[in-house]
PDB file of C-alpha atoms and ligand atoms in Angstrom:
ATOM      1  CA  MET A   1       3.716  -7.239 -23.565  1.00 83.00           C
ATOM      2  CA  ASP A   2       0.052  -6.696 -22.695  1.00 88.00           C
ATOM      3  CA  LYS A   3      -0.023  -4.213 -19.878  1.00 92.00           C
ATOM      4  CA  GLY A   4      -3.777  -4.279 -19.511  1.00 94.00           C
ATOM      5  CA  ARG A   5      -5.966  -1.216 -18.973  1.00 97.00           C
ATOM      6  CA  ILE A   6      -5.226   1.763 -16.810  1.00 97.00           C
ATOM      7  CA  LEU A   7      -7.250   1.902 -13.602  1.00 98.00           C
ATOM      8  CA  ILE A   8      -5.411   4.817 -11.972  1.00 98.00           C
ATOM      9  CA  ASP A   9      -3.402   7.179 -14.188  1.00 97.00           C
ATOM     10  CA  GLU A  10      -0.242   9.077 -13.227  1.00 97.00           C
ATOM     11  CA  GLU A  11      -1.937  12.409 -12.655  1.00 97.00           C
ATOM     12  CA  THR A  12      -4.540  10.903 -10.323  1.00 97.00           C
ATOM     13  CA  LEU A  13      -1.836   9.003  -8.410  1.00 98.00           C
ATOM     14  CA  GLU A  14       0.255  12.130  -8.033  1.00 97.00           C
ATOM     15  CA  SER A  15      -2.518  14.402  -6.815  1.00 97.00           C
ATOM     16  CA  ARG A  16      -3.797  11.903  -4.243  1.00 97.00           C
ATOM     17  CA  ILE A  17      -0.249  11.166  -3.012  1.00 98.00           C
ATOM     18  CA  ASN A  18       0.355  14.887  -2.522  1.00 98.00           C
ATOM     19  CA  GLU A  19      -2.744  15.034  -0.369  1.00 98.00           C
ATOM     20  CA  LEU A  20      -1.706  11.994   1.661  1.00 98.00           C
ATOM     21  CA  ALA A  21       1.752  13.535   2.267  1.00 98.00           C
ATOM     22  CA  LYS A  22       0.071  16.680   3.605  1.00 98.00           C
ATOM     23  CA  GLU A  23      -2.192  14.634   5.938  1.00 98.00           C
ATOM     24  CA  ILE A  24       0.810  12.683   7.248  1.00 98.00           C
ATOM     25  CA  THR A  25       2.895  15.834   7.738  1.00 98.00           C
ATOM     26  CA  LYS A  26       0.076  17.332   9.778  1.00 98.00           C
ATOM     27  CA  GLU A  27      -0.439  14.206  11.888  1.00 98.00           C
ATOM     28  CA  PHE A  28       3.222  14.070  12.981  1.00 98.00           C
ATOM     29  CA  GLU A  29       3.960  17.797  13.014  1.00 98.00           C
ATOM     30  CA  GLY A  30       7.009  18.717  15.061  1.00 97.00           C
ATOM     31  CA  GLU A  31       7.951  15.058  15.615  1.00 98.00           C
ATOM     32  CA  GLN A  32      10.412  12.583  14.197  1.00 98.00           C
ATOM     33  CA  LEU A  33       8.965   9.870  11.955  1.00 98.00           C
ATOM     34  CA  THR A  34      10.342   6.513  10.802  1.00 98.00           C
ATOM     35  CA  LEU A  35       8.849   5.514   7.457  1.00 98.00           C
ATOM     36  CA  ILE A  36       8.690   1.780   6.850  1.00 98.00           C
ATOM     37  CA  CYS A  37       8.563   0.563   3.263  1.00 97.00           C
ATOM     38  CA  ILE A  38       7.094  -2.895   2.735  1.00 97.00           C
ATOM     39  CA  LEU A  39       9.034  -4.308  -0.171  1.00 96.00           C
ATOM     40  CA  LYS A  40       8.659  -4.946  -2.992  1.00 96.00           C
ATOM     41  CA  GLY A  41       5.211  -3.692  -3.841  1.00 97.00           C
ATOM     42  CA  SER A  42       5.398  -0.332  -2.050  1.00 98.00           C
ATOM     43  CA  VAL A  43       8.636   0.801  -3.626  1.00 98.00           C
ATOM     44  CA  TYR A  44       7.338   3.489  -6.040  1.00 98.00           C
ATOM     45  CA  PHE A  45       4.521   4.613  -3.741  1.00 98.00           C
ATOM     46  CA  PHE A  46       7.031   4.926  -0.885  1.00 98.00           C
ATOM     47  CA  ALA A  47       9.499   6.913  -3.026  1.00 98.00           C
ATOM     48  CA  ASP A  48       6.839   9.325  -4.300  1.00 98.00           C
ATOM     49  CA  LEU A  49       5.023   9.725  -0.974  1.00 98.00           C
ATOM     50  CA  THR A  50       7.961  10.125   1.345  1.00 98.00           C
ATOM     51  CA  ARG A  51       9.679  12.819  -0.767  1.00 98.00           C
ATOM     52  CA  LYS A  52       6.606  14.967  -0.193  1.00 98.00           C
ATOM     53  CA  ILE A  53       6.489  14.553   3.608  1.00 98.00           C
ATOM     54  CA  ASP A  54       7.895  17.616   5.312  1.00 98.00           C
ATOM     55  CA  LEU A  55       9.174  16.159   8.601  1.00 98.00           C
ATOM     56  CA  ASP A  56      12.350  14.949  10.304  1.00 98.00           C
ATOM     57  CA  THR A  57      12.291  11.398   8.842  1.00 98.00           C
ATOM     58  CA  ARG A  58      14.182   8.110   8.739  1.00 97.00           C
ATOM     59  CA  VAL A  59      13.517   5.299   6.273  1.00 97.00           C
ATOM     60  CA  GLU A  60      13.474   1.555   6.908  1.00 97.00           C
ATOM     61  CA  PHE A  61      12.729  -1.383   4.651  1.00 96.00           C
ATOM     62  CA  ILE A  62      11.015  -4.652   5.454  1.00 96.00           C
ATOM     63  CA  ARG A  63      10.470  -7.559   3.121  1.00 95.00           C
ATOM     64  CA  ILE A  64       8.084 -10.348   3.995  1.00 90.00           C
ATOM     65  CA  SER A  65       7.427 -13.337   1.829  1.00 76.00           C
ATOM     66  CA  SER A  66       3.930 -13.818   0.482  1.00 61.00           C
ATOM     67  CA  TYR A  67       1.755 -16.695   1.509  1.00 55.00           C
ATOM     68  CA  GLU A  68       1.864 -19.991  -0.231  1.00 56.00           C
ATOM     69  CA  GLY A  69      -1.286 -22.036   0.025  1.00 49.00           C
ATOM     70  CA  GLU A  70      -4.453 -21.020   1.766  1.00 46.00           C
ATOM     71  CA  ASN A  71      -3.937 -21.829   5.412  1.00 47.00           C
ATOM     72  CA  SER A  72      -0.706 -20.034   6.176  1.00 47.00           C
ATOM     73  CA  THR A  73      -2.290 -17.178   8.065  1.00 52.00           C
ATOM     74  CA  GLY A  74      -0.326 -17.558  11.308  1.00 57.00           C
ATOM     75  CA  ASN A  75       3.180 -16.501  10.459  1.00 68.00           C
ATOM     76  CA  ILE A  76       5.085 -14.136   8.281  1.00 75.00           C
ATOM     77  CA  ASN A  77       8.435 -15.002   6.872  1.00 84.00           C
ATOM     78  CA  PHE A  78      10.898 -12.084   6.980  1.00 85.00           C
ATOM     79  CA  LYS A  79      13.275 -11.803   4.056  1.00 86.00           C
ATOM     80  CA  LEU A  80      14.498  -8.454   5.307  1.00 87.00           C
ATOM     81  CA  LYS A  81      14.110  -7.269   8.888  1.00 87.00           C
ATOM     82  CA  LEU A  82      14.484  -3.865  10.536  1.00 91.00           C
ATOM     83  CA  ASP A  83      18.069  -2.883  11.394  1.00 88.00           C
ATOM     84  CA  GLU A  84      17.011  -2.022  14.934  1.00 90.00           C
ATOM     85  CA  PRO A  85      13.792  -2.107  16.929  1.00 94.00           C
ATOM     86  CA  VAL A  86      11.352   0.810  16.659  1.00 97.00           C
ATOM     87  CA  THR A  87      10.835   1.063  20.418  1.00 98.00           C
ATOM     88  CA  GLY A  88       9.710   4.560  21.405  1.00 98.00           C
ATOM     89  CA  LYS A  89       9.627   5.840  17.824  1.00 98.00           C
ATOM     90  CA  ASN A  90       6.813   7.216  15.676  1.00 98.00           C
ATOM     91  CA  ILE A  91       6.369   4.828  12.779  1.00 98.00           C
ATOM     92  CA  LEU A  92       4.382   4.847   9.568  1.00 98.00           C
ATOM     93  CA  ILE A  93       3.896   1.546   7.732  1.00 98.00           C
ATOM     94  CA  VAL A  94       3.700   2.173   3.979  1.00 98.00           C
ATOM     95  CA  GLU A  95       1.927  -0.632   2.108  1.00 98.00           C
ATOM     96  CA  ASP A  96       0.846  -1.052  -1.517  1.00 97.00           C
ATOM     97  CA  ILE A  97      -2.469  -2.785  -1.002  1.00 97.00           C
ATOM     98  CA  VAL A  98      -4.563  -4.277   1.784  1.00 96.00           C
ATOM     99  CA  ASP A  99      -6.376  -7.304   0.453  1.00 94.00           C
ATOM    100  CA  THR A 100      -7.280 -10.083   2.945  1.00 92.00           C
ATOM    101  CA  GLY A 101      -5.235  -8.221   5.550  1.00 93.00           C
ATOM    102  CA  HIS A 102      -3.358 -11.325   6.760  1.00 90.00           C
ATOM    103  CA  THR A 103       0.090  -9.942   5.978  1.00 89.00           C
ATOM    104  CA  LEU A 104      -0.546  -6.653   7.775  1.00 93.00           C
ATOM    105  CA  LYS A 105      -2.144  -8.271  10.783  1.00 93.00           C
ATOM    106  CA  GLU A 106       1.043 -10.232  11.441  1.00 90.00           C
ATOM    107  CA  LEU A 107       3.323  -7.296  10.635  1.00 93.00           C
ATOM    108  CA  ILE A 108       1.406  -4.989  12.979  1.00 95.00           C
ATOM    109  CA  LYS A 109       1.654  -7.591  15.741  1.00 92.00           C
ATOM    110  CA  TYR A 110       5.410  -7.857  15.219  1.00 92.00           C
ATOM    111  CA  LEU A 111       5.920  -4.094  15.289  1.00 95.00           C
ATOM    112  CA  LYS A 112       3.566  -3.518  18.263  1.00 96.00           C
ATOM    113  CA  GLU A 113       5.636  -5.946  20.342  1.00 95.00           C
ATOM    114  CA  GLN A 114       8.538  -3.521  19.959  1.00 96.00           C
ATOM    115  CA  GLU A 115       6.424  -0.812  21.602  1.00 98.00           C
ATOM    116  CA  PRO A 116       6.656   2.130  19.206  1.00 98.00           C
ATOM    117  CA  LYS A 117       5.493   5.533  20.496  1.00 98.00           C
ATOM    118  CA  LYS A 118       2.854   5.904  17.795  1.00 98.00           C
ATOM    119  CA  MET A 119       2.187   3.538  14.874  1.00 98.00           C
ATOM    120  CA  LYS A 120       0.066   4.474  11.828  1.00 98.00           C
ATOM    121  CA  LEU A 121      -0.734   2.667   8.622  1.00 98.00           C
ATOM    122  CA  CYS A 122      -0.753   4.135   5.117  1.00 98.00           C
ATOM    123  CA  THR A 123      -1.740   2.140   2.074  1.00 98.00           C
ATOM    124  CA  LEU A 124      -2.109   3.214  -1.513  1.00 98.00           C
ATOM    125  CA  LEU A 125      -4.949   0.810  -2.237  1.00 98.00           C
ATOM    126  CA  ASP A 126      -7.654  -0.943  -0.274  1.00 97.00           C
ATOM    127  CA  LYS A 127      -9.746  -3.846  -1.535  1.00 96.00           C
ATOM    128  CA  PRO A 128     -12.299  -4.102   1.279  1.00 95.00           C
ATOM    129  CA  SER A 129     -14.429  -6.673  -0.499  1.00 94.00           C
ATOM    130  CA  ARG A 130     -11.650  -9.204   0.051  1.00 91.00           C
ATOM    131  CA  ARG A 131     -10.925  -8.448   3.720  1.00 94.00           C
ATOM    132  CA  GLU A 132     -10.755 -11.353   6.133  1.00 93.00           C
ATOM    133  CA  GLU A 133      -9.030  -9.561   9.034  1.00 93.00           C
ATOM    134  CA  LYS A 134     -11.678  -7.128  10.225  1.00 90.00           C
ATOM    135  CA  ASP A 135      -9.643  -5.200  12.787  1.00 91.00           C
ATOM    136  CA  ILE A 136      -7.156  -3.498  10.443  1.00 95.00           C
ATOM    137  CA  ASN A 137      -7.407   0.219  10.752  1.00 96.00           C
ATOM    138  CA  ILE A 138      -6.088   2.204   7.781  1.00 98.00           C
ATOM    139  CA  ASP A 139      -5.056   5.684   8.877  1.00 98.00           C
ATOM    140  CA  PHE A 140      -4.079   7.095   5.467  1.00 98.00           C
ATOM    141  CA  LEU A 141      -5.662   5.625   2.360  1.00 98.00           C
ATOM    142  CA  GLY A 142      -5.037   6.445  -1.305  1.00 98.00           C
ATOM    143  CA  PHE A 143      -7.866   4.682  -3.124  1.00 98.00           C
ATOM    144  CA  THR A 144     -10.544   2.135  -2.394  1.00 97.00           C
ATOM    145  CA  ILE A 145     -10.845  -0.217  -5.369  1.00 97.00           C
ATOM    146  CA  ASN A 146     -13.281  -2.887  -6.450  1.00 96.00           C
ATOM    147  CA  ASN A 147     -12.319  -6.531  -6.595  1.00 94.00           C
ATOM    148  CA  HIS A 148      -9.922  -6.463  -9.583  1.00 94.00           C
ATOM    149  CA  PHE A 149      -6.405  -7.867  -9.557  1.00 95.00           C
ATOM    150  CA  VAL A 150      -4.156  -4.852 -10.120  1.00 97.00           C
ATOM    151  CA  ILE A 151      -0.622  -4.570 -11.456  1.00 97.00           C
ATOM    152  CA  GLY A 152       1.877  -1.787 -11.992  1.00 98.00           C
ATOM    153  CA  TYR A 153       3.222   1.062  -9.824  1.00 98.00           C
ATOM    154  CA  GLY A 154       5.093  -1.601  -7.791  1.00 98.00           C
ATOM    155  CA  LEU A 155       2.368  -4.288  -7.863  1.00 97.00           C
ATOM    156  CA  ASP A 156       3.160  -7.549  -9.579  1.00 96.00           C
ATOM    157  CA  TYR A 157       1.677 -10.646 -11.082  1.00 95.00           C
ATOM    158  CA  ASP A 158       4.326 -13.370 -10.741  1.00 94.00           C
ATOM    159  CA  GLU A 159       7.005 -10.657 -10.333  1.00 95.00           C
ATOM    160  CA  LYS A 160       6.079  -9.091 -13.677  1.00 96.00           C
ATOM    161  CA  TYR A 161       4.618  -5.624 -14.440  1.00 97.00           C
ATOM    162  CA  ARG A 162       6.022  -3.790 -11.347  1.00 97.00           C
ATOM    163  CA  THR A 163       7.630  -1.022 -13.404  1.00 98.00           C
ATOM    164  CA  ILE A 164       4.468   0.095 -15.199  1.00 98.00           C
ATOM    165  CA  PRO A 165       3.966   3.738 -14.075  1.00 98.00           C
ATOM    166  CA  THR A 166       0.211   3.424 -13.618  1.00 98.00           C
ATOM    167  CA  VAL A 167      -2.062   1.069 -11.692  1.00 98.00           C
ATOM    168  CA  ASN A 168      -3.489  -1.299 -14.293  1.00 98.00           C
ATOM    169  CA  CYS A 169      -5.786  -4.324 -14.584  1.00 96.00           C
ATOM    170  CA  ILE A 170      -5.754  -7.151 -17.068  1.00 92.00           C
ATOM    171  CA  PRO A 171      -9.424  -7.754 -17.680  1.00 93.00           C
ATOM    172  CA  SER A 172     -10.489 -11.357 -18.034  1.00 93.00           C
ATOM    173  CA  SER A 173     -13.764 -10.572 -19.795  1.00 95.00           C
ATOM    174  CA  LEU A 174     -15.468  -7.816 -21.749  1.00 95.00           C
ATOM    175  CA  GLU A 175     -17.628  -7.225 -18.699  1.00 95.00           C
ATOM    176  CA  GLU A 176     -14.567  -6.649 -16.506  1.00 95.00           C
ATOM    177  CA  MET A 177     -13.096  -4.323 -19.130  1.00 95.00           C
ATOM    178  CA  LYS A 178     -16.215  -2.161 -18.926  1.00 96.00           C
ATOM    179  CA  GLU A 179     -16.085  -2.171 -15.131  1.00 96.00           C
ATOM    180  CA  ILE A 180     -12.449  -1.025 -15.190  1.00 97.00           C
ATOM    181  CA  ASP A 181     -13.287   1.834 -17.527  1.00 96.00           C
ATOM    182  CA  GLU A 182     -16.120   2.925 -15.235  1.00 96.00           C
ATOM    183  CA  ASP A 183     -13.997   2.582 -12.103  1.00 97.00           C
ATOM    184  CA  ARG A 184     -11.222   4.655 -13.671  1.00 97.00           C
ATOM    185  CA  GLU A 185     -13.580   7.564 -14.231  1.00 96.00           C
ATOM    186  CA  GLN A 186     -14.818   7.275 -10.655  1.00 95.00           C
ATOM    187  CA  LEU A 187     -11.312   7.160  -9.208  1.00 95.00           C
ATOM    188  CA  LYS A 188     -10.339  10.294 -11.125  1.00 93.00           C
ATOM    189  CA  LEU A 189     -13.065  12.147  -9.239  1.00 89.00           C
ATOM    190  CA  ILE A 190     -11.695  11.232  -5.874  1.00 76.00           C
ATOM    191  CA  LYS A 191     -10.802  14.333  -3.980  1.00 59.00           C
ATOM    192  CA  LYS A 192     -10.844  14.094  -0.262  1.00 52.00           C
ATOM    193  CA  HIS A 193     -12.282  17.050   1.675  1.00 43.00           C
TER     194      HIS A 193
HETATM  195  P1  IMP B 201      -3.104  -9.651   2.035  1.00 58.21           P
HETATM  196  O1  IMP B 201      -2.242 -10.299   3.045  1.00 58.21           O
HETATM  197  O2  IMP B 201      -4.117 -10.611   1.454  1.00 58.21           O
HETATM  198  O3  IMP B 201      -3.753  -8.374   2.502  1.00 58.21           O
HETATM  199  O4  IMP B 201      -2.209  -9.316   0.768  1.00 58.21           O
HETATM  200  C1  IMP B 201      -1.150  -8.527   0.828  1.00 58.21           C
HETATM  201  C2  IMP B 201      -0.235  -8.618  -0.374  1.00 58.21           C
HETATM  202  O5  IMP B 201      -0.765  -9.387  -1.457  1.00 58.21           O
HETATM  203  C3  IMP B 201      -0.037  -7.234  -0.903  1.00 58.21           C
HETATM  204  O6  IMP B 201       0.963  -6.568  -0.175  1.00 58.21           O
HETATM  205  C4  IMP B 201       0.337  -7.517  -2.333  1.00 58.21           C
HETATM  206  O7  IMP B 201       1.689  -7.772  -2.427  1.00 58.21           O
HETATM  207  C5  IMP B 201      -0.445  -8.770  -2.673  1.00 58.21           C
HETATM  208  N1  IMP B 201      -1.694  -8.415  -3.431  1.00 58.21           N
HETATM  209  C6  IMP B 201      -2.952  -8.378  -2.972  1.00 58.21           C
HETATM  210  N2  IMP B 201      -3.819  -7.978  -3.936  1.00 58.21           N
HETATM  211  C7  IMP B 201      -3.046  -7.742  -5.026  1.00 58.21           C
HETATM  212  C8  IMP B 201      -3.371  -7.285  -6.382  1.00 58.21           C
HETATM  213  O8  IMP B 201      -4.519  -7.001  -6.764  1.00 58.21           O
HETATM  214  N3  IMP B 201      -2.302  -7.166  -7.203  1.00 58.21           N
HETATM  215  C9  IMP B 201      -1.007  -7.454  -6.864  1.00 58.21           C
HETATM  216  N4  IMP B 201      -0.704  -7.865  -5.623  1.00 58.21           N
HETATM  217  C10 IMP B 201      -1.694  -8.013  -4.723  1.00 58.21           C
HETATM  218 MG1   MG B 202       3.166  -6.560  -1.118  1.00 58.21          MG
END
């Protein structure tokens, strides 16, 4: 099976995730935190990140179906809901990637209605060039990436490739292949603060 080219390797993922876990631990120091995994894409990121967070935590899982067609921006279809409302709790949404932002906008609205104490958003990847919802505020971000379709480390194309341990791209041209190689070198250099 063609797994494409590596955009973010395991070492780079691990070191950035360790940093994110430290930032999150600091943000919620001394408090309880409910970590919300958005299935299926976040599964490996969630597992790796949350095991590094040094707080009194709970875990929850939400599964929302992806959009079909282009106009379905109004509603999200829950395939798995929270066991109980998050009213009065500190919550951290853990996403794989923010693309147009439509999914998150609806999810944030749904969670806000339950009146959590504090709600923050963590995503492994951000593709800002594709954003349509401008008011999404990412509190903890792994990597900003250019406009490539990525697979692996939980992310799929037609449900395939999720179990690849790295974030990969399948280039559609020689040009894109070169871009991916350049981006990979850039992403390796990312060290926040
Ligand atoms: P959004 O609603 O457009 O922000 O898209 C959110 C969902 O689309 C993500 O949670 C992913 O499941 C999926 N998605 C967006 N971009 C990619 C990609 O490059 N690879 C795989 N899945 C993606
Ligand atoms: Mg997803």
